[in-house]
Amino acid sequence: MITIALDAMGGDHAPRVEVDGAVQAARELGVGVLLVGVEAAVLQELNRHKPHDLPIEVVNASDVITMSDSPSQAFRRKKESSLHVAARLVRDGKADALVSAGNTGAAMTVARFVLGTLPSVDRPALAWAYPNAKEKVSVILDVGANVDSKPEHLEQFAVMGDLYYRALWGAKRPRVALLSIGEEETKGNELTREAASRLKQRGSLNFVGNIEGRDVFRGNVDVVVCDGFIGNITLKLSEGLVEHIGGMLKKAIKSSLASKIGYALSKRAFDDFRKRTDYSEYGGAPLLGVRGVTIIGHGRSNANAVKNAIRVAAELCRSRVNERIEEELSAAAAVAARG
């Protein structure tokens, strides 16, 4: 049985939603969960479920990293936080993956330095899955683990994104594209032009060239590669746009009786739109390139998001995504070294 170490104190509504999500995951997904947090608080929530027949254990942690904590200070000064303890459980082989909906910067820092990076990975990357216009899913990375990147880093992001997409969505040859300011090879800055040259030469990837920002959601590509600065802006802009459109729809629906009747007749379509744009359906973003599978969820995660973050973590463990990333990158490095 795959076992997930869950930071039970991380999210905005911890530990209730973490416990609820863990119980749902244990019941529906057949995984074990180690709930890591302040024992009394976690047990109080867990006892509401009477989970005697579920593979759930509580592991005590005496400290909590808050959303306002500096990632570097949290890493150095809060060694007994729920996030640190959960990461050590993965490092020591007592759990297969780490899931946290806490402070993103702290989660990335703890995962990187407690678990370490894979030998052939220079920089871990945060990957974000989102619905596209073809009613499927696309992935963009990096969305914030690295502010500054080099061409070789983008090449590694592409390999990791390709393997992640294959692991979760079953595509044999995902279409990989580089986010730039134009489709032409001559467009972009020095980083994107050199990265494109590298990706064209990597035969293991189905690299289809550059795409522009307007193409990100069209569904013509499966994996979008960019540096973390651009990726994070894209992520935050997209989240804000979804919220803005949702707010506009609510105002429009309430504006007149005819609008309310129209909504009633179209409720199924609205519900489908809401579900497709619901972040909780996608669970969280994997931090690819670290030694242990690590999923970082949204701070406002609900129980469904926590359950799905655990699901994604378990699927990546089953697919041996870390081993496949290391095999791919180390093989390419060996070829390059030979000349």
mmCIF file of C-alpha atoms in Angstrom:
data_model
loop_
_atom_site.group_PDB
_atom_site.id
_atom_site.type_symbol
_atom_site.label_atom_id
_atom_site.label_comp_id
_atom_site.label_asym_id
_atom_site.label_seq_id
_atom_site.Cartn_x
_atom_site.Cartn_y
_atom_site.Cartn_z
ATOM 1 C CA MET A 1 0.000 0.000 0.000
ATOM 2 C CA ILE A 2 1.250 3.446 -0.916
ATOM 3 C CA THR A 3 1.508 5.741 2.095
ATOM 4 C CA ILE A 4 1.191 9.520 1.907
ATOM 5 C CA ALA A 5 2.596 11.905 4.522
ATOM 6 C CA LEU A 6 0.071 14.746 4.725
ATOM 7 C CA ASP A 7 0.910 18.090 6.312
ATOM 8 C CA ALA A 8 -2.287 18.351 8.356
ATOM 9 C CA MET A 9 -1.580 21.909 9.557
ATOM 10 C CA GLY A 10 -0.775 23.552 6.240
ATOM 11 C CA GLY A 11 -3.918 24.972 4.639
ATOM 12 C CA ASP A 12 -6.118 27.931 5.462
ATOM 13 C CA HIS A 13 -8.691 25.661 7.094
ATOM 14 C CA ALA A 14 -6.352 23.127 8.703
ATOM 15 C CA PRO A 15 -6.608 20.631 10.166
ATOM 16 C CA ARG A 16 -10.310 20.011 9.414
ATOM 17 C CA VAL A 17 -10.165 19.877 5.599
ATOM 18 C CA GLU A 18 -6.892 17.930 5.634
ATOM 19 C CA VAL A 19 -8.426 15.301 7.897
ATOM 20 C CA ASP A 20 -11.633 15.179 5.849
ATOM 21 C CA GLY A 21 -9.663 14.815 2.624
ATOM 22 C CA ALA A 22 -7.423 12.125 4.131
ATOM 23 C CA VAL A 23 -10.444 10.096 5.246
ATOM 24 C CA GLN A 24 -12.008 10.353 1.786
ATOM 25 C CA ALA A 25 -8.723 9.286 0.163
ATOM 26 C CA ALA A 26 -8.239 6.330 2.495
ATOM 27 C CA ARG A 27 -11.802 5.136 1.843
ATOM 28 C CA GLU A 28 -11.906 5.689 -1.919
ATOM 29 C CA LEU A 29 -8.334 5.314 -3.142
ATOM 30 C CA GLY A 30 -6.904 2.501 -1.060
ATOM 31 C CA VAL A 31 -3.915 4.468 0.212
ATOM 32 C CA GLY A 32 -2.482 4.879 3.684
ATOM 33 C CA VAL A 33 -2.207 8.364 5.154
ATOM 34 C CA LEU A 34 0.073 9.684 7.884
ATOM 35 C CA LEU A 35 -1.610 12.799 9.275
ATOM 36 C CA VAL A 36 1.226 14.985 10.532
ATOM 37 C CA GLY A 37 0.365 17.812 12.887
ATOM 38 C CA VAL A 38 -0.412 18.910 16.424
ATOM 39 C CA GLU A 39 -1.701 15.605 17.750
ATOM 40 C CA ALA A 40 -4.567 16.854 19.905
ATOM 41 C CA ALA A 41 -5.983 19.066 17.156
ATOM 42 C CA VAL A 42 -5.682 16.373 14.485
ATOM 43 C CA LEU A 43 -7.207 13.666 16.665
ATOM 44 C CA GLN A 44 -10.143 15.909 17.542
ATOM 45 C CA GLU A 45 -10.990 16.207 13.840
ATOM 46 C CA LEU A 46 -10.227 12.583 13.047
ATOM 47 C CA ASN A 47 -12.481 11.244 15.797
ATOM 48 C CA ARG A 48 -15.484 12.826 14.072
ATOM 49 C CA HIS A 49 -15.123 10.160 11.382
ATOM 50 C CA LYS A 50 -14.682 7.065 13.585
ATOM 51 C CA PRO A 51 -11.868 5.885 11.278
ATOM 52 C CA HIS A 52 -11.020 2.661 13.096
ATOM 53 C CA ASP A 53 -10.993 0.574 9.918
ATOM 54 C CA LEU A 54 -8.998 3.031 7.828
ATOM 55 C CA PRO A 55 -5.204 2.998 7.191
ATOM 56 C CA ILE A 56 -4.695 6.392 8.839
ATOM 57 C CA GLU A 57 -2.180 7.241 11.550
ATOM 58 C CA VAL A 58 -1.463 10.479 13.378
ATOM 59 C CA VAL A 59 2.163 11.621 13.696
ATOM 60 C CA ASN A 60 2.770 14.424 16.160
ATOM 61 C CA ALA A 61 4.514 17.641 15.169
ATOM 62 C CA SER A 62 4.948 20.382 17.740
ATOM 63 C CA ASP A 63 5.196 23.395 15.424
ATOM 64 C CA VAL A 64 3.331 24.937 12.483
ATOM 65 C CA ILE A 65 4.572 26.963 9.509
ATOM 66 C CA THR A 66 2.133 29.781 8.777
ATOM 67 C CA MET A 67 1.388 31.447 5.445
ATOM 68 C CA SER A 68 3.185 34.599 6.640
ATOM 69 C CA ASP A 69 6.424 32.820 7.564
ATOM 70 C CA SER A 70 9.467 33.487 5.421
ATOM 71 C CA PRO A 71 10.391 30.233 3.618
ATOM 72 C CA SER A 72 14.061 30.490 4.619
ATOM 73 C CA GLN A 73 13.304 31.284 8.252
ATOM 74 C CA ALA A 74 10.640 28.575 8.419
ATOM 75 C CA PHE A 75 13.157 26.080 7.101
ATOM 76 C CA ARG A 76 15.854 27.056 9.608
ATOM 77 C CA ARG A 77 13.805 27.786 12.730
ATOM 78 C CA LYS A 78 10.825 25.435 12.587
ATOM 79 C CA LYS A 79 12.475 22.045 12.302
ATOM 80 C CA GLU A 80 9.654 20.345 14.199
ATOM 81 C CA SER A 81 6.874 21.797 12.069
ATOM 82 C CA SER A 82 4.324 19.492 10.484
ATOM 83 C CA LEU A 83 5.903 20.169 7.084
ATOM 84 C CA HIS A 84 9.411 19.244 8.227
ATOM 85 C CA VAL A 85 8.241 16.096 10.019
ATOM 86 C CA ALA A 86 6.207 14.984 6.990
ATOM 87 C CA ALA A 87 9.209 15.516 4.692
ATOM 88 C CA ARG A 88 11.459 13.504 6.997
ATOM 89 C CA LEU A 89 8.963 10.625 6.915
ATOM 90 C CA VAL A 90 9.383 10.518 3.136
ATOM 91 C CA ARG A 91 13.156 10.907 3.325
ATOM 92 C CA ASP A 92 13.416 8.054 5.843
ATOM 93 C CA GLY A 93 11.250 5.700 3.775
ATOM 94 C CA LYS A 94 8.259 5.711 6.129
ATOM 95 C CA ALA A 95 6.056 7.368 3.507
ATOM 96 C CA ASP A 96 6.116 7.398 -0.282
ATOM 97 C CA ALA A 97 5.044 10.988 -0.936
ATOM 98 C CA LEU A 98 4.553 14.374 0.700
ATOM 99 C CA VAL A 99 1.387 16.473 0.332
ATOM 100 C CA SER A 100 0.977 19.994 1.731
ATOM 101 C CA ALA A 101 -1.461 22.843 1.147
ATOM 102 C CA GLY A 102 0.626 25.153 3.267
ATOM 103 C CA ASN A 103 3.096 27.954 2.565
ATOM 104 C CA THR A 104 4.215 27.243 -1.026
ATOM 105 C CA GLY A 105 7.657 28.770 -0.656
ATOM 106 C CA ALA A 106 8.295 26.884 2.568
ATOM 107 C CA ALA A 107 7.028 23.622 1.064
ATOM 108 C CA MET A 108 9.368 23.970 -1.915
ATOM 109 C CA THR A 109 12.318 24.861 0.328
ATOM 110 C CA VAL A 110 11.713 22.005 2.759
ATOM 111 C CA ALA A 111 11.186 19.477 -0.037
ATOM 112 C CA ARG A 112 14.297 20.592 -1.872
ATOM 113 C CA PHE A 113 16.640 20.547 1.106
ATOM 114 C CA VAL A 114 15.174 17.754 3.251
ATOM 115 C CA LEU A 115 14.458 15.350 0.399
ATOM 116 C CA GLY A 116 17.117 16.642 -1.989
ATOM 117 C CA THR A 117 16.965 16.780 -5.772
ATOM 118 C CA LEU A 118 17.367 13.873 -8.154
ATOM 119 C CA PRO A 119 21.053 13.470 -9.165
ATOM 120 C CA SER A 120 20.501 14.590 -12.772
ATOM 121 C CA VAL A 121 18.154 17.488 -11.987
ATOM 122 C CA ASP A 122 19.605 20.984 -11.664
ATOM 123 C CA ARG A 123 16.376 22.745 -10.674
ATOM 124 C CA PRO A 124 13.046 21.268 -9.536
ATOM 125 C CA ALA A 125 9.971 22.653 -11.303
ATOM 126 C CA LEU A 126 6.397 23.228 -10.175
ATOM 127 C CA ALA A 127 3.830 21.925 -12.671
ATOM 128 C CA TRP A 128 0.238 23.173 -12.957
ATOM 129 C CA ALA A 129 -2.521 21.162 -14.671
ATOM 130 C CA TYR A 130 -5.456 23.073 -16.151
ATOM 131 C CA PRO A 131 -8.461 22.430 -18.443
ATOM 132 C CA ASN A 132 -8.100 23.396 -22.093
ATOM 133 C CA ALA A 133 -10.543 24.209 -24.905
ATOM 134 C CA LYS A 134 -10.447 20.616 -26.202
ATOM 135 C CA GLU A 135 -12.069 19.446 -22.937
ATOM 136 C CA LYS A 136 -8.826 17.805 -21.924
ATOM 137 C CA VAL A 137 -5.951 18.802 -19.651
ATOM 138 C CA SER A 138 -2.721 20.636 -20.371
ATOM 139 C CA VAL A 139 0.260 21.216 -18.079
ATOM 140 C CA ILE A 140 2.520 24.244 -17.724
ATOM 141 C CA LEU A 141 5.850 24.329 -15.894
ATOM 142 C CA ASP A 142 7.637 25.933 -14.183
ATOM 143 C CA VAL A 143 5.024 28.037 -12.362
ATOM 144 C CA GLY A 144 7.155 29.432 -9.581
ATOM 145 C CA ALA A 145 9.932 27.217 -8.277
ATOM 146 C CA ASN A 146 12.591 29.191 -10.180
ATOM 147 C CA VAL A 147 12.559 32.914 -10.876
ATOM 148 C CA ASP A 148 15.587 32.770 -13.167
ATOM 149 C CA SER A 149 16.292 29.836 -15.457
ATOM 150 C CA LYS A 150 18.886 28.821 -18.037
ATOM 151 C CA PRO A 151 18.203 27.027 -21.333
ATOM 152 C CA GLU A 152 19.346 23.702 -19.893
ATOM 153 C CA HIS A 153 16.840 24.129 -17.063
ATOM 154 C CA LEU A 154 13.979 24.610 -19.527
ATOM 155 C CA GLU A 155 15.150 21.472 -21.316
ATOM 156 C CA GLN A 156 14.914 19.531 -18.061
ATOM 157 C CA PHE A 157 11.498 21.045 -17.328
ATOM 158 C CA ALA A 158 10.324 19.764 -20.705
ATOM 159 C CA VAL A 159 11.516 16.226 -19.955
ATOM 160 C CA MET A 160 9.912 16.229 -16.508
ATOM 161 C CA GLY A 161 6.659 17.690 -17.839
ATOM 162 C CA ASP A 162 6.549 15.084 -20.604
ATOM 163 C CA LEU A 163 6.969 12.206 -18.146
ATOM 164 C CA TYR A 164 4.462 13.722 -15.691
ATOM 165 C CA TYR A 165 1.866 14.058 -18.450
ATOM 166 C CA ARG A 166 2.441 10.492 -19.608
ATOM 167 C CA ALA A 167 2.111 9.212 -16.038
ATOM 168 C CA LEU A 168 -1.197 10.905 -15.250
ATOM 169 C CA TRP A 169 -2.988 11.167 -18.599
ATOM 170 C CA GLY A 170 -1.606 8.199 -20.489
ATOM 171 C CA ALA A 171 -0.420 9.990 -23.637
ATOM 172 C CA LYS A 172 2.413 8.137 -25.356
ATOM 173 C CA ARG A 173 3.831 11.226 -27.099
ATOM 174 C CA PRO A 174 2.615 14.420 -25.406
ATOM 175 C CA ARG A 175 2.986 17.539 -27.532
ATOM 176 C CA VAL A 176 5.563 19.782 -25.856
ATOM 177 C CA ALA A 177 5.800 23.501 -26.650
ATOM 178 C CA LEU A 178 7.843 26.461 -25.468
ATOM 179 C CA LEU A 179 6.009 29.601 -24.341
ATOM 180 C CA SER A 180 7.335 32.609 -26.234
ATOM 181 C CA ILE A 181 6.208 35.867 -27.883
ATOM 182 C CA GLY A 182 5.821 34.309 -31.323
ATOM 183 C CA GLU A 183 5.645 30.969 -33.097
ATOM 184 C CA GLU A 184 8.679 31.687 -35.269
ATOM 185 C CA GLU A 185 12.019 30.280 -34.115
ATOM 186 C CA THR A 186 13.587 33.719 -34.340
ATOM 187 C CA LYS A 187 11.089 35.229 -31.883
ATOM 188 C CA GLY A 188 11.662 35.437 -28.147
ATOM 189 C CA ASN A 189 14.652 36.293 -25.985
ATOM 190 C CA GLU A 190 18.020 34.588 -25.759
ATOM 191 C CA LEU A 191 16.678 32.112 -23.197
ATOM 192 C CA THR A 192 13.763 30.871 -25.317
ATOM 193 C CA ARG A 193 15.757 30.780 -28.577
ATOM 194 C CA GLU A 194 18.518 28.638 -27.087
ATOM 195 C CA ALA A 195 16.012 26.466 -25.223
ATOM 196 C CA ALA A 196 14.099 25.863 -28.472
ATOM 197 C CA SER A 197 17.315 24.771 -30.156
ATOM 198 C CA ARG A 198 17.983 22.293 -27.361
ATOM 199 C CA LEU A 199 14.447 20.894 -27.405
ATOM 200 C CA LYS A 200 14.542 20.357 -31.172
ATOM 201 C CA GLN A 201 17.587 18.148 -30.739
ATOM 202 C CA ARG A 202 16.082 15.980 -28.004
ATOM 203 C CA GLY A 203 14.592 13.106 -29.956
ATOM 204 C CA SER A 204 12.735 11.613 -27.005
ATOM 205 C CA LEU A 205 10.413 14.651 -26.914
ATOM 206 C CA ASN A 206 7.564 15.455 -29.271
ATOM 207 C CA PHE A 207 8.577 19.117 -29.436
ATOM 208 C CA VAL A 208 6.169 21.090 -31.644
ATOM 209 C CA GLY A 209 7.825 24.504 -31.383
ATOM 210 C CA ASN A 210 6.837 27.817 -29.822
ATOM 211 C CA ILE A 211 3.378 28.949 -28.780
ATOM 212 C CA GLU A 212 2.145 32.382 -27.749
ATOM 213 C CA GLY A 213 0.220 33.269 -24.595
ATOM 214 C CA ARG A 214 -3.117 33.173 -26.446
ATOM 215 C CA ASP A 215 -2.465 29.511 -27.333
ATOM 216 C CA VAL A 216 -1.942 28.266 -23.777
ATOM 217 C CA PHE A 217 -5.586 27.260 -23.274
ATOM 218 C CA ARG A 218 -6.454 26.132 -26.806
ATOM 219 C CA GLY A 219 -5.468 22.525 -26.217
ATOM 220 C CA ASN A 220 -3.231 22.171 -29.253
ATOM 221 C CA VAL A 221 -0.322 21.214 -26.985
ATOM 222 C CA ASP A 222 -0.132 19.098 -23.839
ATOM 223 C CA VAL A 223 2.930 20.466 -22.045
ATOM 224 C CA VAL A 224 3.891 24.150 -22.000
ATOM 225 C CA VAL A 225 7.427 25.000 -20.871
ATOM 226 C CA CYS A 226 8.571 28.362 -19.490
ATOM 227 C CA ASP A 227 10.666 29.847 -16.708
ATOM 228 C CA GLY A 228 9.111 30.209 -13.256
ATOM 229 C CA PHE A 229 8.731 33.984 -13.453
ATOM 230 C CA ILE A 230 6.541 33.867 -16.571
ATOM 231 C CA GLY A 231 4.822 30.682 -15.418
ATOM 232 C CA ASN A 232 3.783 32.124 -12.086
ATOM 233 C CA ILE A 233 2.364 35.232 -13.732
ATOM 234 C CA THR A 234 0.426 32.993 -16.135
ATOM 235 C CA LEU A 235 -0.925 30.933 -13.240
ATOM 236 C CA LYS A 236 -1.995 33.900 -11.128
ATOM 237 C CA LEU A 237 -3.499 35.723 -14.112
ATOM 238 C CA SER A 238 -5.492 32.619 -15.031
ATOM 239 C CA GLU A 239 -6.801 32.156 -11.486
ATOM 240 C CA GLY A 240 -7.827 35.800 -11.340
ATOM 241 C CA LEU A 241 -9.522 35.608 -14.729
ATOM 242 C CA VAL A 242 -11.589 32.566 -13.711
ATOM 243 C CA GLU A 243 -12.708 34.354 -10.541
ATOM 244 C CA HIS A 244 -13.493 37.501 -12.538
ATOM 245 C CA ILE A 245 -15.566 35.621 -15.120
ATOM 246 C CA GLY A 246 -17.384 33.770 -12.330
ATOM 247 C CA GLY A 247 -18.224 37.075 -10.649
ATOM 248 C CA MET A 248 -19.439 38.583 -13.920
ATOM 249 C CA LEU A 249 -21.683 35.566 -14.540
ATOM 250 C CA LYS A 250 -23.217 35.835 -11.070
ATOM 251 C CA LYS A 251 -23.990 39.523 -11.582
ATOM 252 C CA ALA A 252 -25.442 38.849 -15.024
ATOM 253 C CA ILE A 253 -27.643 36.028 -13.705
ATOM 254 C CA LYS A 254 -29.070 38.247 -10.953
ATOM 255 C CA SER A 255 -29.605 41.230 -13.244
ATOM 256 C CA SER A 256 -33.122 40.336 -14.426
ATOM 257 C CA LEU A 257 -35.894 37.775 -14.215
ATOM 258 C CA ALA A 258 -35.140 36.630 -17.766
ATOM 259 C CA SER A 259 -31.508 36.004 -16.786
ATOM 260 C CA LYS A 260 -32.580 33.955 -13.775
ATOM 261 C CA ILE A 261 -34.897 31.852 -15.962
ATOM 262 C CA GLY A 262 -32.106 31.402 -18.496
ATOM 263 C CA TYR A 263 -29.764 30.251 -15.736
ATOM 264 C CA ALA A 264 -32.317 27.712 -14.509
ATOM 265 C CA LEU A 265 -32.613 26.290 -18.023
ATOM 266 C CA SER A 266 -28.825 26.201 -18.468
ATOM 267 C CA LYS A 267 -27.865 25.082 -14.959
ATOM 268 C CA ARG A 268 -26.305 21.832 -16.136
ATOM 269 C CA ALA A 269 -23.959 23.699 -18.489
ATOM 270 C CA PHE A 270 -23.028 26.167 -15.738
ATOM 271 C CA ASP A 271 -22.371 23.308 -13.317
ATOM 272 C CA ASP A 272 -20.127 21.612 -15.894
ATOM 273 C CA PHE A 273 -18.187 24.852 -16.419
ATOM 274 C CA ARG A 274 -17.789 25.290 -12.669
ATOM 275 C CA LYS A 275 -16.476 21.752 -12.252
ATOM 276 C CA ARG A 276 -14.026 22.040 -15.148
ATOM 277 C CA THR A 277 -12.538 25.223 -13.709
ATOM 278 C CA ASP A 278 -12.557 24.003 -10.108
ATOM 279 C CA TYR A 279 -8.953 23.801 -8.859
ATOM 280 C CA SER A 280 -9.953 21.164 -6.308
ATOM 281 C CA GLU A 281 -10.511 18.615 -9.082
ATOM 282 C CA TYR A 282 -6.809 18.775 -9.970
ATOM 283 C CA GLY A 283 -5.535 18.412 -6.401
ATOM 284 C CA GLY A 284 -2.268 20.274 -6.441
ATOM 285 C CA ALA A 285 0.966 20.950 -8.297
ATOM 286 C CA PRO A 286 3.785 18.403 -8.196
ATOM 287 C CA LEU A 287 7.275 19.682 -7.471
ATOM 288 C CA LEU A 288 9.081 17.630 -10.101
ATOM 289 C CA GLY A 289 12.740 16.795 -9.688
ATOM 290 C CA VAL A 290 12.955 16.190 -5.940
ATOM 291 C CA ARG A 291 13.760 12.735 -4.584
ATOM 292 C CA GLY A 292 10.370 12.129 -3.025
ATOM 293 C CA VAL A 293 7.061 12.752 -4.790
ATOM 294 C CA THR A 294 5.844 16.117 -3.497
ATOM 295 C CA ILE A 295 2.448 17.728 -4.166
ATOM 296 C CA ILE A 296 1.794 21.336 -3.162
ATOM 297 C CA GLY A 297 -1.856 22.332 -2.930
ATOM 298 C CA HIS A 298 -3.612 25.680 -2.874
ATOM 299 C CA GLY A 299 -3.784 27.355 0.530
ATOM 300 C CA ARG A 300 -7.574 27.490 0.350
ATOM 301 C CA SER A 301 -7.836 23.790 -0.509
ATOM 302 C CA ASN A 302 -11.049 22.050 0.525
ATOM 303 C CA ALA A 303 -11.418 18.369 1.376
ATOM 304 C CA ASN A 304 -11.899 17.435 -2.273
ATOM 305 C CA ALA A 305 -8.652 19.190 -3.228
ATOM 306 C CA VAL A 306 -6.771 17.370 -0.462
ATOM 307 C CA LYS A 307 -8.207 14.025 -1.570
ATOM 308 C CA ASN A 308 -7.210 14.696 -5.173
ATOM 309 C CA ALA A 309 -3.733 15.856 -4.153
ATOM 310 C CA ILE A 310 -3.312 12.501 -2.420
ATOM 311 C CA ARG A 311 -4.639 10.772 -5.563
ATOM 312 C CA VAL A 312 -2.093 12.550 -7.779
ATOM 313 C CA ALA A 313 0.710 11.709 -5.351
ATOM 314 C CA ALA A 314 -0.260 8.024 -5.343
ATOM 315 C CA GLU A 315 -0.481 7.907 -9.153
ATOM 316 C CA LEU A 316 2.986 9.432 -9.509
ATOM 317 C CA CYS A 317 4.366 6.888 -7.042
ATOM 318 C CA ARG A 318 2.782 3.997 -8.921
ATOM 319 C CA SER A 319 4.137 5.243 -12.250
ATOM 320 C CA ARG A 320 7.669 5.584 -10.831
ATOM 321 C CA VAL A 321 7.853 9.088 -12.245
ATOM 322 C CA ASN A 322 11.006 10.004 -10.300
ATOM 323 C CA GLU A 323 12.874 6.940 -11.506
ATOM 324 C CA ARG A 324 11.819 7.660 -15.086
ATOM 325 C CA ILE A 325 12.938 11.299 -14.847
ATOM 326 C CA GLU A 326 16.337 10.235 -13.538
ATOM 327 C CA GLU A 327 16.722 7.542 -16.202
ATOM 328 C CA GLU A 328 15.875 9.974 -19.016
ATOM 329 C CA LEU A 329 18.101 12.811 -17.830
ATOM 330 C CA SER A 330 21.049 10.646 -16.823
ATOM 331 C CA ALA A 331 20.972 8.828 -20.180
ATOM 332 C CA ALA A 332 21.007 12.160 -22.033
ATOM 333 C CA ALA A 333 23.876 13.416 -19.857
ATOM 334 C CA ALA A 334 25.888 10.258 -20.631
ATOM 335 C CA VAL A 335 25.386 10.738 -24.371
ATOM 336 C CA ALA A 336 26.444 14.400 -24.125
ATOM 337 C CA ALA A 337 29.554 13.437 -22.139
ATOM 338 C CA ARG A 338 30.629 10.961 -24.836
ATOM 339 C CA GLY A 339 30.673 13.693 -27.333
#
